[in-house]
Structure formats: structure tokens, C-alpha cells
XYZ file of C-alpha atoms in Angstrom:
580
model
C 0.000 0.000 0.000
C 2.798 2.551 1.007
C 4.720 1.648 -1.955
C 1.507 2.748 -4.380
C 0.958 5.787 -2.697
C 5.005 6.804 -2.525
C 5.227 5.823 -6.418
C 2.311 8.424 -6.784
C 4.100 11.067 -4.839
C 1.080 11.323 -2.297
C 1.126 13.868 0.020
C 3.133 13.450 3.433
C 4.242 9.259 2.338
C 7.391 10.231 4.507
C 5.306 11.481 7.859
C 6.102 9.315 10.927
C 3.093 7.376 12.490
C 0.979 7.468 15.574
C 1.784 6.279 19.069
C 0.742 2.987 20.096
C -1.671 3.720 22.059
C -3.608 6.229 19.316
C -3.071 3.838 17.121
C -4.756 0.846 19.280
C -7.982 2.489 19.762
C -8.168 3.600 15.757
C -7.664 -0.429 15.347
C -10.269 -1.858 17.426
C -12.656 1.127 16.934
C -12.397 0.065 13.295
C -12.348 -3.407 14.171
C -14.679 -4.398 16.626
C -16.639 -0.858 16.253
C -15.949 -0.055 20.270
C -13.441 1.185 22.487
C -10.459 -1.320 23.853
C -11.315 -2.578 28.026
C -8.363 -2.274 29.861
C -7.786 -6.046 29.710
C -7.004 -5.430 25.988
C -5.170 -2.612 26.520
C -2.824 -4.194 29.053
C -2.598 -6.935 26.430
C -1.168 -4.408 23.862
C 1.553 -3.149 26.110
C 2.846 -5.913 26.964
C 3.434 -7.409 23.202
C 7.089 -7.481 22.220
C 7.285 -3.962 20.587
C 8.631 -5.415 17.603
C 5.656 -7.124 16.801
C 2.952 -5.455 18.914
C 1.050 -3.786 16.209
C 1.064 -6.806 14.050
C 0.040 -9.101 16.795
C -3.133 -6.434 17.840
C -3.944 -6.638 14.161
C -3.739 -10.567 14.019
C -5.770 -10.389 16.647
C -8.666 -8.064 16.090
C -9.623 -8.928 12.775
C -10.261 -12.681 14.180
C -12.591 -11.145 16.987
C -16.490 -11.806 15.993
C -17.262 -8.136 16.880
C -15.881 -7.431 13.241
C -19.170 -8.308 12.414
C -21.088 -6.477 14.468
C -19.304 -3.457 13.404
C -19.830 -4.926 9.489
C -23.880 -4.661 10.012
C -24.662 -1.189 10.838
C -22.847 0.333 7.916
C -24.444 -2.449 5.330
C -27.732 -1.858 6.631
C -27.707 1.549 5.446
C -25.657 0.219 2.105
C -28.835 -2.392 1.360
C -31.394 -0.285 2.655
C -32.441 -2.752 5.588
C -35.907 -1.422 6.473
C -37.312 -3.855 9.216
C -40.412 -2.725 11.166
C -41.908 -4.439 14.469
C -45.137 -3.175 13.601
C -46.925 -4.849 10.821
C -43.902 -5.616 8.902
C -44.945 -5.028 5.001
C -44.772 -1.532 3.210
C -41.160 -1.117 1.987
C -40.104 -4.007 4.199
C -36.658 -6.020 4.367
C -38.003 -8.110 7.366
C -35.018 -9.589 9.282
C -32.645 -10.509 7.255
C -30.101 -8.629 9.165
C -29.168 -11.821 10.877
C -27.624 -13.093 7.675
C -26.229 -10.329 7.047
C -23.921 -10.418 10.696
C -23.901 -13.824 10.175
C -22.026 -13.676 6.675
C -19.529 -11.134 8.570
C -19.155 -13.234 11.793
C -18.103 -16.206 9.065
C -15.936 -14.154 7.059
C -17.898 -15.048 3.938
C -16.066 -13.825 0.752
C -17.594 -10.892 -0.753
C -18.713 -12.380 -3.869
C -19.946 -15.060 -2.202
C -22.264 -12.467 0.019
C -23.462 -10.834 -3.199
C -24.675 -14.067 -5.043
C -26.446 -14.695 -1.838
C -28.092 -11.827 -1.596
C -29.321 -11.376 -5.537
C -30.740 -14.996 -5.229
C -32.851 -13.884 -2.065
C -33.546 -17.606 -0.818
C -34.283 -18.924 2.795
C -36.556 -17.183 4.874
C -38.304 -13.787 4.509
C -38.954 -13.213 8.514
C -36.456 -15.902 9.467
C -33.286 -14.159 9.254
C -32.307 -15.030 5.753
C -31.712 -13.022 2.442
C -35.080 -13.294 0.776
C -36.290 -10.620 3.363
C -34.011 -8.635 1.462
C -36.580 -8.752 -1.485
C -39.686 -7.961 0.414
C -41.225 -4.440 -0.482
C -44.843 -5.036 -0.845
C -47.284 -2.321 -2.108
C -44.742 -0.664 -4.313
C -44.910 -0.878 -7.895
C -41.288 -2.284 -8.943
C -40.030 -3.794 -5.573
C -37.608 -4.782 -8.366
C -36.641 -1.769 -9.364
C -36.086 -0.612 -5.692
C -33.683 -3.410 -5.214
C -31.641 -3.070 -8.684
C -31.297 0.209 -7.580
C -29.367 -0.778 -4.115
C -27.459 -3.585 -5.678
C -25.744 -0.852 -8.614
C -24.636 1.832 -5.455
C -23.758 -0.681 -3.614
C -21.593 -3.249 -5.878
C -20.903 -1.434 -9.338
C -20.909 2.059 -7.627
C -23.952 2.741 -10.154
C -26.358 5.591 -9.002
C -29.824 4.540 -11.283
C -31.675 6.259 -8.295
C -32.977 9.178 -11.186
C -33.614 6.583 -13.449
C -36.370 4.953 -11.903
C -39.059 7.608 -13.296
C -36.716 9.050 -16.970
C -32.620 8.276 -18.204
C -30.703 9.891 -15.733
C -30.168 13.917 -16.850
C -27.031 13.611 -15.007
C -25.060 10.321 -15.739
C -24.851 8.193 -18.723
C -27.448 5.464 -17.451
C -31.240 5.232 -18.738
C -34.398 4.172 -17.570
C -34.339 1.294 -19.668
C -30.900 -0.053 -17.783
C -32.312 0.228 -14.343
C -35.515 -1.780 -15.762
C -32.963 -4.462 -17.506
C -31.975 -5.159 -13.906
C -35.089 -5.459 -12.277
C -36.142 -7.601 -15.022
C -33.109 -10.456 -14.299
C -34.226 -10.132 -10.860
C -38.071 -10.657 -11.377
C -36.684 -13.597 -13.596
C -38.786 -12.412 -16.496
C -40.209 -9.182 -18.520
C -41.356 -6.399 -17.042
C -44.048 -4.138 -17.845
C -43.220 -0.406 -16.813
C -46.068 0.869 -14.993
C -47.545 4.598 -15.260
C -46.188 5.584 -11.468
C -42.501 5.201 -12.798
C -42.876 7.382 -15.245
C -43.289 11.588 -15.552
C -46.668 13.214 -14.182
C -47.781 15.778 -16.835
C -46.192 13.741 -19.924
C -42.680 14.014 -21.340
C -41.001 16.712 -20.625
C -40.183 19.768 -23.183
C -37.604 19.560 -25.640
C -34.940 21.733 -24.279
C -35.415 19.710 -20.773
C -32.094 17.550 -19.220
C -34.607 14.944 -18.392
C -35.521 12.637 -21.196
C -37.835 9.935 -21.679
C -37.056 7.226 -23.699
C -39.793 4.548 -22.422
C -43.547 4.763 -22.120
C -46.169 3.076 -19.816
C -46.802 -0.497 -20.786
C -43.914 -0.918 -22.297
C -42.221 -3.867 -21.670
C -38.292 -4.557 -20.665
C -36.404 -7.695 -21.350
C -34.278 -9.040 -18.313
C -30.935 -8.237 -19.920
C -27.463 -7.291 -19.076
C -27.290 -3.896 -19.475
C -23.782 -2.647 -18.986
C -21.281 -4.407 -21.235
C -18.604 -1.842 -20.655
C -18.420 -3.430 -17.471
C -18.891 -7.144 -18.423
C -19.302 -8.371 -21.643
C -22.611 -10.443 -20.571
C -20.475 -13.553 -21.825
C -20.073 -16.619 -18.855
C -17.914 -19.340 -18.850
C -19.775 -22.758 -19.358
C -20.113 -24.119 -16.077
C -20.422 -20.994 -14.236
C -24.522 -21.276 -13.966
C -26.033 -24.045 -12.133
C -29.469 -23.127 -14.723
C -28.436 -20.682 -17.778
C -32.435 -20.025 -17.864
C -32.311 -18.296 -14.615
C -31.933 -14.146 -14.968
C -31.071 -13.382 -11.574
C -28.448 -16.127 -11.335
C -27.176 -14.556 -14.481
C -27.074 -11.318 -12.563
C -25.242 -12.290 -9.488
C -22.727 -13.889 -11.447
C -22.426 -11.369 -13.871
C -21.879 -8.174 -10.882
C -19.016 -10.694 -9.066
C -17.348 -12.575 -12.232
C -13.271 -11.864 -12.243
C -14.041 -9.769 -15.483
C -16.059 -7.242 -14.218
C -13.443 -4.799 -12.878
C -15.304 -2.726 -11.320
C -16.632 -4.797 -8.362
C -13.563 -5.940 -6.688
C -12.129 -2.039 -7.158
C -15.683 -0.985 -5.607
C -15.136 -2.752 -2.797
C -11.646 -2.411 -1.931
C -12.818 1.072 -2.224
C -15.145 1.613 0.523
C -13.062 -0.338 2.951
C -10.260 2.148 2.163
C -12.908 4.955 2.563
C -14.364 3.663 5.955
C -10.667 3.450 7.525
C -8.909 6.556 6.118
C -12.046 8.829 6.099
C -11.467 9.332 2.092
C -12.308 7.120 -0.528
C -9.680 6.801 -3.946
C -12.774 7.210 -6.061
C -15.396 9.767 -4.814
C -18.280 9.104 -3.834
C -18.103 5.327 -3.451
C -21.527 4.384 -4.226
C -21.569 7.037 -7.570
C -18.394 6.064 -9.678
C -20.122 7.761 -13.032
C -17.154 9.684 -14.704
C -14.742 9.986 -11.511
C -11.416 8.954 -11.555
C -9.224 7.029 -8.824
C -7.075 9.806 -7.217
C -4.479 6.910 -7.281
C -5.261 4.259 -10.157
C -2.299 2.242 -8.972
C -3.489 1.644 -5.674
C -6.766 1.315 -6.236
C -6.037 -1.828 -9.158
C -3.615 -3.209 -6.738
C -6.170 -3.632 -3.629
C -8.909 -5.065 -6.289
C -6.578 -7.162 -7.658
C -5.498 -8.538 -3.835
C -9.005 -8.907 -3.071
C -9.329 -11.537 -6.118
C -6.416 -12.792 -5.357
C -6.927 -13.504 -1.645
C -10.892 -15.427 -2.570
C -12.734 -12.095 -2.163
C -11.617 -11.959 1.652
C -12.037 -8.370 2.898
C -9.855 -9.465 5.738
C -7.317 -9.474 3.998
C -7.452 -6.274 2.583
C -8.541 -4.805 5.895
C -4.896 -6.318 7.211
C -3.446 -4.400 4.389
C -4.274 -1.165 5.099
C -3.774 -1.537 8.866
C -0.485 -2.779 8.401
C 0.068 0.618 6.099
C 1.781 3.869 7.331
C -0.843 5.071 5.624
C -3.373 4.130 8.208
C -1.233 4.932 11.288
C -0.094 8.322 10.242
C -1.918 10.911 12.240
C -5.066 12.378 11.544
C -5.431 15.340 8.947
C -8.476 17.805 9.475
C -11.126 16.592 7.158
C -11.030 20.444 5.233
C -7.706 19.317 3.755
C -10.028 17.195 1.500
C -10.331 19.162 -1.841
C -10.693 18.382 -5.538
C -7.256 20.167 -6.543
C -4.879 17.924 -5.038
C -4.785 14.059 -4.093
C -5.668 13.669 -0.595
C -2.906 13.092 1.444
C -1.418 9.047 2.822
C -3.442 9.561 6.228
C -6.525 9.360 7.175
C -8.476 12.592 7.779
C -10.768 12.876 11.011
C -13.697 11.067 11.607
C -16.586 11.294 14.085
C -17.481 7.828 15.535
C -20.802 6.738 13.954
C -23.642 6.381 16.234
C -23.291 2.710 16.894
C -19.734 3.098 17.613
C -20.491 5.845 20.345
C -23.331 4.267 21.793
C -21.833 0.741 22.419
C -18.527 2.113 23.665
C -20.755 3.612 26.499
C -21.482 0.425 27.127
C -18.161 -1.069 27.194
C -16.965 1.869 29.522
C -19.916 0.767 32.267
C -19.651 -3.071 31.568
C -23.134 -3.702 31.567
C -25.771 -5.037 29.243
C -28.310 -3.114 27.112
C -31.261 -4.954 28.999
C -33.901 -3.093 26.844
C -36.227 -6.221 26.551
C -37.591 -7.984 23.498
C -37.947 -5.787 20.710
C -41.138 -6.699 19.366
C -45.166 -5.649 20.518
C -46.432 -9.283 20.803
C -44.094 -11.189 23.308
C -47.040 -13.449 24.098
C -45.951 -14.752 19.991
C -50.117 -14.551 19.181
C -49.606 -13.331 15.797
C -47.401 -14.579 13.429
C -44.426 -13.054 11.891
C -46.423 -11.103 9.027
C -48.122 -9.361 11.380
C -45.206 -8.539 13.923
C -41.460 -9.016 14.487
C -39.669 -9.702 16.803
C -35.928 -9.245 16.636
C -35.012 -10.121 20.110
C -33.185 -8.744 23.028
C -30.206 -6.393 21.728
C -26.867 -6.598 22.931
C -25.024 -4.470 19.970
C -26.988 -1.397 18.536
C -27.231 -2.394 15.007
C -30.023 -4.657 16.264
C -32.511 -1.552 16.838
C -35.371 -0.888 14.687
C -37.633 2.532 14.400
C -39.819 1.998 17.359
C -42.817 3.541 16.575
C -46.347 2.372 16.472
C -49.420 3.467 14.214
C -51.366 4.474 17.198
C -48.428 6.203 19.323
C -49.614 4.880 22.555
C -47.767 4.764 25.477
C -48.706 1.021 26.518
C -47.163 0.287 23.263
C -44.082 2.133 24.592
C -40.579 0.494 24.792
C -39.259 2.497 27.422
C -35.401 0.746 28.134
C -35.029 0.538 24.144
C -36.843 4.046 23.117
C -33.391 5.554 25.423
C -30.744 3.843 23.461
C -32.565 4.856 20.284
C -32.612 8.392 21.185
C -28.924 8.476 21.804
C -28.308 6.373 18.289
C -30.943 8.899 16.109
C -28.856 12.270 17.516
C -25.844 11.111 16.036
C -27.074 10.231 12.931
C -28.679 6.715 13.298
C -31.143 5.707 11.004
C -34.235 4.093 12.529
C -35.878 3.397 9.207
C -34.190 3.048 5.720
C -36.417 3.573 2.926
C -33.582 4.482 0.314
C -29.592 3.026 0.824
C -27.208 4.980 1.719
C -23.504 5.260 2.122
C -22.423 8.206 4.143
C -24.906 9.544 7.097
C -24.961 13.282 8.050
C -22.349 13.837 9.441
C -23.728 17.473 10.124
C -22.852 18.645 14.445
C -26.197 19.823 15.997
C -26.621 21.090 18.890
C -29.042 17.549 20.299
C -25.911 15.655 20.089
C -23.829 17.101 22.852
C -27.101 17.373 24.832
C -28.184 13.823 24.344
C -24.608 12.441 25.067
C -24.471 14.676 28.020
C -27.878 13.742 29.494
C -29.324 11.131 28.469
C -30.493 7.613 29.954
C -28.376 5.540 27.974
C -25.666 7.862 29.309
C -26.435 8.196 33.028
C -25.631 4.562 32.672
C -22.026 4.987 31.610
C -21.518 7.876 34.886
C -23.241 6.056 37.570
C -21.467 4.328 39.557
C -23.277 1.005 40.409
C -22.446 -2.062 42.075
C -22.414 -3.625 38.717
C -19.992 -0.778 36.784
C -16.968 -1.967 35.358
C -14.983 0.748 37.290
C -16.549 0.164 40.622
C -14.471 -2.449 41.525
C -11.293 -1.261 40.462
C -11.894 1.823 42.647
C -12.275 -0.319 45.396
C -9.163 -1.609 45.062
C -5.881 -0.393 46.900
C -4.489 0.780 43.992
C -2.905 4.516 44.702
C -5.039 7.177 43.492
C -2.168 8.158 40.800
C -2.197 4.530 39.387
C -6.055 4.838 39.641
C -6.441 8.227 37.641
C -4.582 6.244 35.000
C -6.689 3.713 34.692
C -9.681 5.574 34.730
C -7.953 7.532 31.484
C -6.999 4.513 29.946
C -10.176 2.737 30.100
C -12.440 5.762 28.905
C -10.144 7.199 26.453
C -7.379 4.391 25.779
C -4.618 6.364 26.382
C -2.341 7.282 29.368
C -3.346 10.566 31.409
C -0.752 13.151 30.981
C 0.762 14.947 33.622
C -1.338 17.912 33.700
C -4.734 15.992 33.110
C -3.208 13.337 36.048
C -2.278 16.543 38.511
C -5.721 18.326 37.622
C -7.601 14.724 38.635
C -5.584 14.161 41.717
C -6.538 17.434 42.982
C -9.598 16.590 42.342
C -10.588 13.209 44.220
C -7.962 13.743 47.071
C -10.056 14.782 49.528
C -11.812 11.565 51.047
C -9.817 8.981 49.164
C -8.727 6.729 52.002
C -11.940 6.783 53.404
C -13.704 6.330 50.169
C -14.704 2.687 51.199
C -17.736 2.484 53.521
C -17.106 -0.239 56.372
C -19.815 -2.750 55.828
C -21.784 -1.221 53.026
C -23.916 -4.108 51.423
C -24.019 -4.475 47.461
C -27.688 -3.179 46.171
C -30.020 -5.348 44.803
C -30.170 -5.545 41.254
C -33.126 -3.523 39.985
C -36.019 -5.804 37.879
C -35.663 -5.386 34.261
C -38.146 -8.126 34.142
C -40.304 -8.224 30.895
C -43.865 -6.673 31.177
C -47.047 -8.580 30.391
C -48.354 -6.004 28.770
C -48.265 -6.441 24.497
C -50.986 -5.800 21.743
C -53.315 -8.018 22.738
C -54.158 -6.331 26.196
C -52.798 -3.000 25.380
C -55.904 -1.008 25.784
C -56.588 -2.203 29.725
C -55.334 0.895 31.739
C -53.604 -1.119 33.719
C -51.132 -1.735 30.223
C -50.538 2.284 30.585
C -49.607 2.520 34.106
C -47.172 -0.406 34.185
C -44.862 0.738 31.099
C -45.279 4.456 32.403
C -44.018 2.696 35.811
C -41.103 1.523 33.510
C -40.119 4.289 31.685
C -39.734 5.939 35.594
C -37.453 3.307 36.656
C -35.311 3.864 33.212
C -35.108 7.259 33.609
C -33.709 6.508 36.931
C -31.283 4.717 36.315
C -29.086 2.095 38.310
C -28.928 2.719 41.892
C -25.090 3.911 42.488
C -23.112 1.777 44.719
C -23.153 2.236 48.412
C -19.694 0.828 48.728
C -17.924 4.233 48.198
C -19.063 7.119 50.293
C -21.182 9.317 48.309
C -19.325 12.844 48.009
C -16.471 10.690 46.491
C -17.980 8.545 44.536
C -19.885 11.574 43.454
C -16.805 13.110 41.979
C -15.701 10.593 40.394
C -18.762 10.487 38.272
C -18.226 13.923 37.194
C -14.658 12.763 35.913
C -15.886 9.712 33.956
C -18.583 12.406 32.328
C -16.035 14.843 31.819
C -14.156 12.056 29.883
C -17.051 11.024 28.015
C -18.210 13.894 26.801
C -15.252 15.546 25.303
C -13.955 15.782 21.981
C -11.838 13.204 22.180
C -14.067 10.591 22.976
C -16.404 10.779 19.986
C -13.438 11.259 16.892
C -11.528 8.306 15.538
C -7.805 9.141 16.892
């Protein structure tokens, strides 16, 4: 990788990298997709320096959290729409199961796509025929063609579902050539994908080259990109159109996949992608060609294992230079051989708060019929969430609060003010990224939060202030384990003076641990929802959430008190919610 981007002269090839620390969190923040625990971190250190970032690489990209970190960012990429409610209009149902399930087995990449333009298995079982659910749409075809060109070929059809595309080379007719393989058979375009008011005038960009009722033959539409030619062999039944299709998007001569893939991985770890934007290719070129054909041609190489070009561009200088502000970013010059900086994601943020405290989500069953009366057509349920790409929009039709789900609804308001997507009509590749002014607010005081500060019986940092550690080796630790790094010795003087004062009698003599609090699930669910009893009890709920954990009575209160404020000092700056 460094040798491509030195033979292309890149911008600062010759700048030293990171510190080990910085550049342990960037690796299992892009990794696992949350912060390091201090048991990892005192792992790191003590790895031979010689070998300790290799080994931490080794090591990361084997941990199953990869794909947990995998499924948030191609849920947005396929457009995974799942609701709890009544799970049809514009629906994916729950096939985000297979899709963490392909990343936990490292499935190749090409492997994953065939899979996923066959759409077998189960709709509402977890598999990837939920992926073709979109009832009460007129080309639920069309929709999905759509997805599979941004996300695979880096082909935006998104205008061409309604005219040819005013602004890329791509028309109607193309988009409906896809749709067609994937229905298996002709298409008829219907009147709602074409122009209200009839075509448009002359002189217009937009042009309309089919008419309603016409019909579209499912047909490979972009030879530039593959001839449309298959070796014999290749198709298990040369009849089948969307067989031809998957094989067609992943066969070793179309180019352009392997290059479009290599290519967001290099965009989702260095915060810039060689060809911009990765999901719209159109006339772009690679700001370096040589890398770029290099990575695509590793990712063939190695059986379409992103792994493996994941441990390529960790291993890079390139990835462990430091941080460039994301304004150096223009369209004169070749971005530079570091990555630029980059604000966690929402999953990222919320689950590290949850690696910080230790504890589980406990949010429940996601799902409005726990009692299982109706079947899956009629409601989902996607089980009890331990990782926050397993949240869904949580609204209902009638917006009542017995149909509340109080423990989830404050981990979903912490995930949608950073940028979390509850439903996904349309894929996506990049989120706002825009700063409001909810996001420090909502990280600062919410639920999900007032988790992370208190100090319960059952916080991961409760015990380790118990300990007879001295309070410089403790301020340490508290640094490390929030922020990953050593405290310096201004930050390590400012919380010394700080928690001083009553630290050898911090431990109260006898103090008994508090009973846990009941997260136990309610009985209340659609079928006896409208009993005002239903109301009360999940109002009852949503008090005890708000409230929190009970803090520990083990450490005297005006202490302990203090150093809560640290850990939400920690938590809420800067530093905690950028990539380092």
C-alpha cells in the first residue's frame, strides 16, 4: 500500500506514524466498532514492541465483533428497512441476521453478493429473501436493482427509476434491464414510474425514452463493465436471470466490483475514498489508479476476503499516520497518505458507552407481541439487543404509550442524535455527518448515558476503585479505560486534585451491594394493550429507566460523586467521539 501511494508522490508518504496507544484504539474502533477494556489494553503493552502492532492486528480482525461493526454500515448500504409493527410496506423483514452472520463467518464478498441477488431462505427468518420484500410498491424490483448498482458497481440509477438519468450516462431502460433479471422475467413499466404531466419539453435535461406499458427484457445492461459472456459451467441453470445477474456483478471480469469494494473499505478506515463518492463512480477517476487496481486485484487474489485487505491497510503507514483535518479534502490535489478525522458513527459511540460501564443493554424484546399470538407477518420480533445495530424505528401506528418500549426508546434516542437511522427507505452510504446542537445534549444527558456515569455495584470501574491501587495509578486507569490512552501529567495533577479529599476513606465499612433492579419483561403487548392497567405499568417503567441504576453504596457518596463527574467529563469531550 505505502509503496503505491510513494510511487504516486502522495502527500506526506514520509510522515512518521501514531503512538501505540492512538493507534490501538483507531484499530479496534475500526475493528470491533468499540473502544479497547483495559484487559485489551494491558494486552497491547505488553506485546514485544517489535511485533505489537502486528500481533493487535492478528488479533482483532479474528474477533467476531468485526461483524457487528460490518452490520450497521451495510444496513444503510442495502437499505435494511425492518419494522416491528406490521412488517410489510417497503419491508426487508429480518434478514439482518444473515447479514452479521455472513460477517461473523468471514464469507467472501462475492460469495455475500450471489447470496443476496438470489434472495432464498426465509423472509422473517433471518435469511436473504427478506431482502426482497417491499410489498405495495410498484417495482419492488426496481427498488432493489437500484441498491445492488450503489452498492456493488458504484452505479447511481436512483434518477432513473421515473426518466434516463439527466445527469449520468445510465437510462431508464438499464435500471428496468436489472429489475427484469431479478423478477426472472419481462417487465411491464407501470404509469407511477414514469413523468406526471407527460414528457417533458424539448430543451429539458430529463428525457424519456420509455412509455407506460412498455415492456423490458431481463438483460445485461452494462457491457462496458462485463461483456454479458459466462464461462460454461459458471450457472447451475443458464435459464435463470437473476443467477445470471449475481454472477455477472461478481465474475473476475467485471473490474469494477472488486475495485468498488476495496474502495469503501479504504474509505471507511482513512475517512477518504480513492474514487469519490463510493456508491456514484459515473465519470470519476481514482485519485491513485495504482493503488486502487492493486487492492482489487489482492481482493481476487486472496478469494474475495475483505480481511485481507482490511490487514493491508492496517499494516500501512498510511493508516497509522496521524489524523489530517477533514477540510484538507479538496478536488485540486490528491488527498494526502493519512486518514483525515472522523466522528465515531452512532453505533460506535453508543456501544462504547457500554463497554466503559460493563453492563448489558437490557432493553427487553424488541417486538409488541411477546405473548408470539400473531405470526411473523403481522409482527417481528428481533429479540433482546446486545449491539446497537439490532434496533429498529420503534414507533407504532397508534403512538400509545402502553405500546411504549421504554429501556429501548433511550438507546434509540442516543443512536438517532448522532445520525442513526431508525428506518431506511432508500440506501445509503455516508450519514450526516452534520454537528447539531441535540448531540452534545443527548450524550451529556441522556439515559443511555447516566448509565455509563453512575457508579453502580455492577460498573466496570466500581471495583477497580475499590481496590488499593494509589489514586495516581487509579487516575490512570480511569484515562486509559475511557479514552485508551495514558493521562498526561497535567490531566493526572488536575484529577488528583480533584478526588484527594476523602480517598482513604472512600470505602464504607460494611456497606452491602444493592439489589439488582427488575428489568423483568412486562405482560403487557398488543393483545391487552388497551386495559389501563397496560398504561400505568410501562409508564411505571419508563420511571425506573429514567432513573437509572442505583449507584453503589460501597464508596461514600461525596467521592464517589466526583468521580462520576470525571468519567462524564471524559465522556463527553472531543476526544471521545473522533476516531484518533
Amino acid at each position: 500500500v505505502d509503496r503505491w501511494l510513494k510511487a504516486a508522490d502522495a502527500p506526506g508518504s514520509d510522515e512518521a506514524v501514531v503512538a501505540d496507544h492512538t493507534f490501538f484504539r483507531r484499530l479496534v474502533l475500526d475493528t470491533t466498532g468499540v473502544v479497547p477494556t483495559l484487559a485489551e489494553i494491558d494486552w497491547f503493552v505488553n506485546r514485544p514492541a517489535k511485533t505489537r502492532r502486528n500481533d493487535a492486528i492478528t488479533r482483532f480482525l479474528a474477533d467476531p465483533r468485526w461483524a457487528d461493526h460490518w452490520t450497521g454500515y451495510w444496513q444503510d448500504v442495502l437499505a435494511e428497512n425492518p419494522g416491528i409493527l406490521k412488517p410489510k410496506l417497503n419491508n426487508t423483514g429480518p434478514f439482518r441476521f444473515w447479514i452479521h452472520e455472513s460477517f461473523r463467518d468471514n464469507k467472501p464478498i462475492d460469495r455475500f453478493v450471489t447470496e443476496l441477488v438470489l434472495m432464498k431462505g426465509s423472509s422473517y427468518g433471518g435469511g436473504p429473501a427478506g431482502f426482497a420484500m417491499a410489498t405495495q410498491n410498484d417495482v419492488p424490483m426496481a427498488a432493489k436493482a437500484h441498491v445492488l448498482g450503489t452498492a456493488f458497481l458504484g452505479i447511481q440509477l436512483k434518477c432513473a427509476r421515473c426518466h434516463d438519468a439527466p445527469y449520468h450516462p445510465y437510462r431508464q431502460e438499464q435500471l428496468f434491464n436489472l429489475a427484469a433479471m431479478l423478477n426472472r422475467r419481462p417487465l411491464k413499466l407501470p404509469k407511477t414510474s414514469t413523468l406526471p404531466g407527460g414528457p417533458p419539453s424539448a430543451d429539458s435535461l430529463v428525457k424519456v425514452t420509455l412509455k407506460p406499458g412498455d415492456s423490458i427484457d431481463p438483460s445485461w445492461p452494462f457491457v462496458e463493465l462485463a461483456s454479458g459472456d459466462l464461462p460454461r459451467g459458471v450457472l447451475r441453470n443458464r435459464g435463470d436471470a437473476r443467477e445470471r445477474l449475481a454472477a455477472l456483478v461478481t465474475s473476475p471480469a467485471n473490474h469494477r466490483f472488486p475495485r468498488a469494494m476495496v474502495n469503501r473499505l479504504w474509505k471507511r478506515y482513512l475517512g477518504w475514498g480513492i474514487v469519490e463518492p463510493v456508491d456514484d463512480w459515473n465519470d470519476q477517476s481514482p485519485s491513485y489508479p495504482g493503488l486502487l487496481d492493486y487492492l482489487g486485484r489482492e481482493l481476487v487474489r486472496s478469494g474475495y476476503d475483505l480481511k485481507h485487505i482490511a490487514r493491508l491497510i492496517f499494516s500501512s503507514r498510511a493508516y497509522q499516520r496521524p489524523v489530517r483535518p477533514a477540510e484538507t479534502l479538496t478536488e485540486k490535489s490528491p488527498p494526502a497518505a493519512a486518514p483525515v478525522r472522523r466522528r465515531l458513527v452512532a453505533e460506535q459511540i453508543v456501544d462504547s458507552l457500554f463497554v466503559i460501564s460493563g453492563k448489558a443493554m437490557r432493553t427487553g424484546y424488541l417486538t409488541l407481541d411477546p405473548e408470539g399470538r400473531r405470526g411473523s407477518s403481522t409482527f417481528l420480533n428481533l429479540g433482546v439487543p446486545r449491539r446497537s445495530w439490532e434496533f429498529v424505528a420503534l414507533s407504532n401506528e397508534r403512538d400509545r404509550p402502553a405500546l411504549a418500549l421504554p429501556a429501548a426508546q433511550s438507546v434509540v434516542d442516543l443512536l438517532s442524535a448522532f445520525g442513526w437511522r431508525a428506518s431506511r427507505p432508500h440506501p445509503t452510504t455516508l450519514r450526516d455527518g452534520t454537528t447539531t446542537v441535540l448531540q452534545p445534549l443527548a450524550l451529556a444527558n441522556s439515559s443511555a448515558s447516566h448509565r455509563t456515569v453512575v457508579l453502580s455495584d455492577d460498573h466496570a470501574l466500581t471495583g477497580l476503585l475499590l481496590t488499593d491501587l494509589s489514586l495516581p495509578d487509579m487516575v490512570n486507569r480511569l484515562y486509559l479505560h475511557v479514552l485508551s490512552r495514558p493521562a498526561s501529567p497535567e490531566e493526572s495533577d488536575e484529577l488528583i486534585g480533584l478526588l484527594s479529599p476523602g480517598f482513604s476513606s472512600r470505602r464504607v465499612p460494611g456497606a452491602k451491594r444493592n439489589r439488582p433492579t427488575s428489568r423483568r419483561p412486562t405482560r403487557v403487548s398488543w393483545s391487552n394493550h388497551l386495559h389501563p392497567e397496560a398504561t400505568r405499568i410501562k409508564l411505571e417503567l419508563e420511571r425506573r429507566v429514567r432513573a437509572g441504576d442505583p449507584p453503589t453504596r460501597r464508596l461514600s457518596s461525596d467521592w464517589r460523586e466526583r468521580v462520576e463527574d470525571a468519567i462524564w467529563a471524559l465522556v463527553n469531550s472531543p476526544e471521545f467521539v473522533f476516531a484518533p
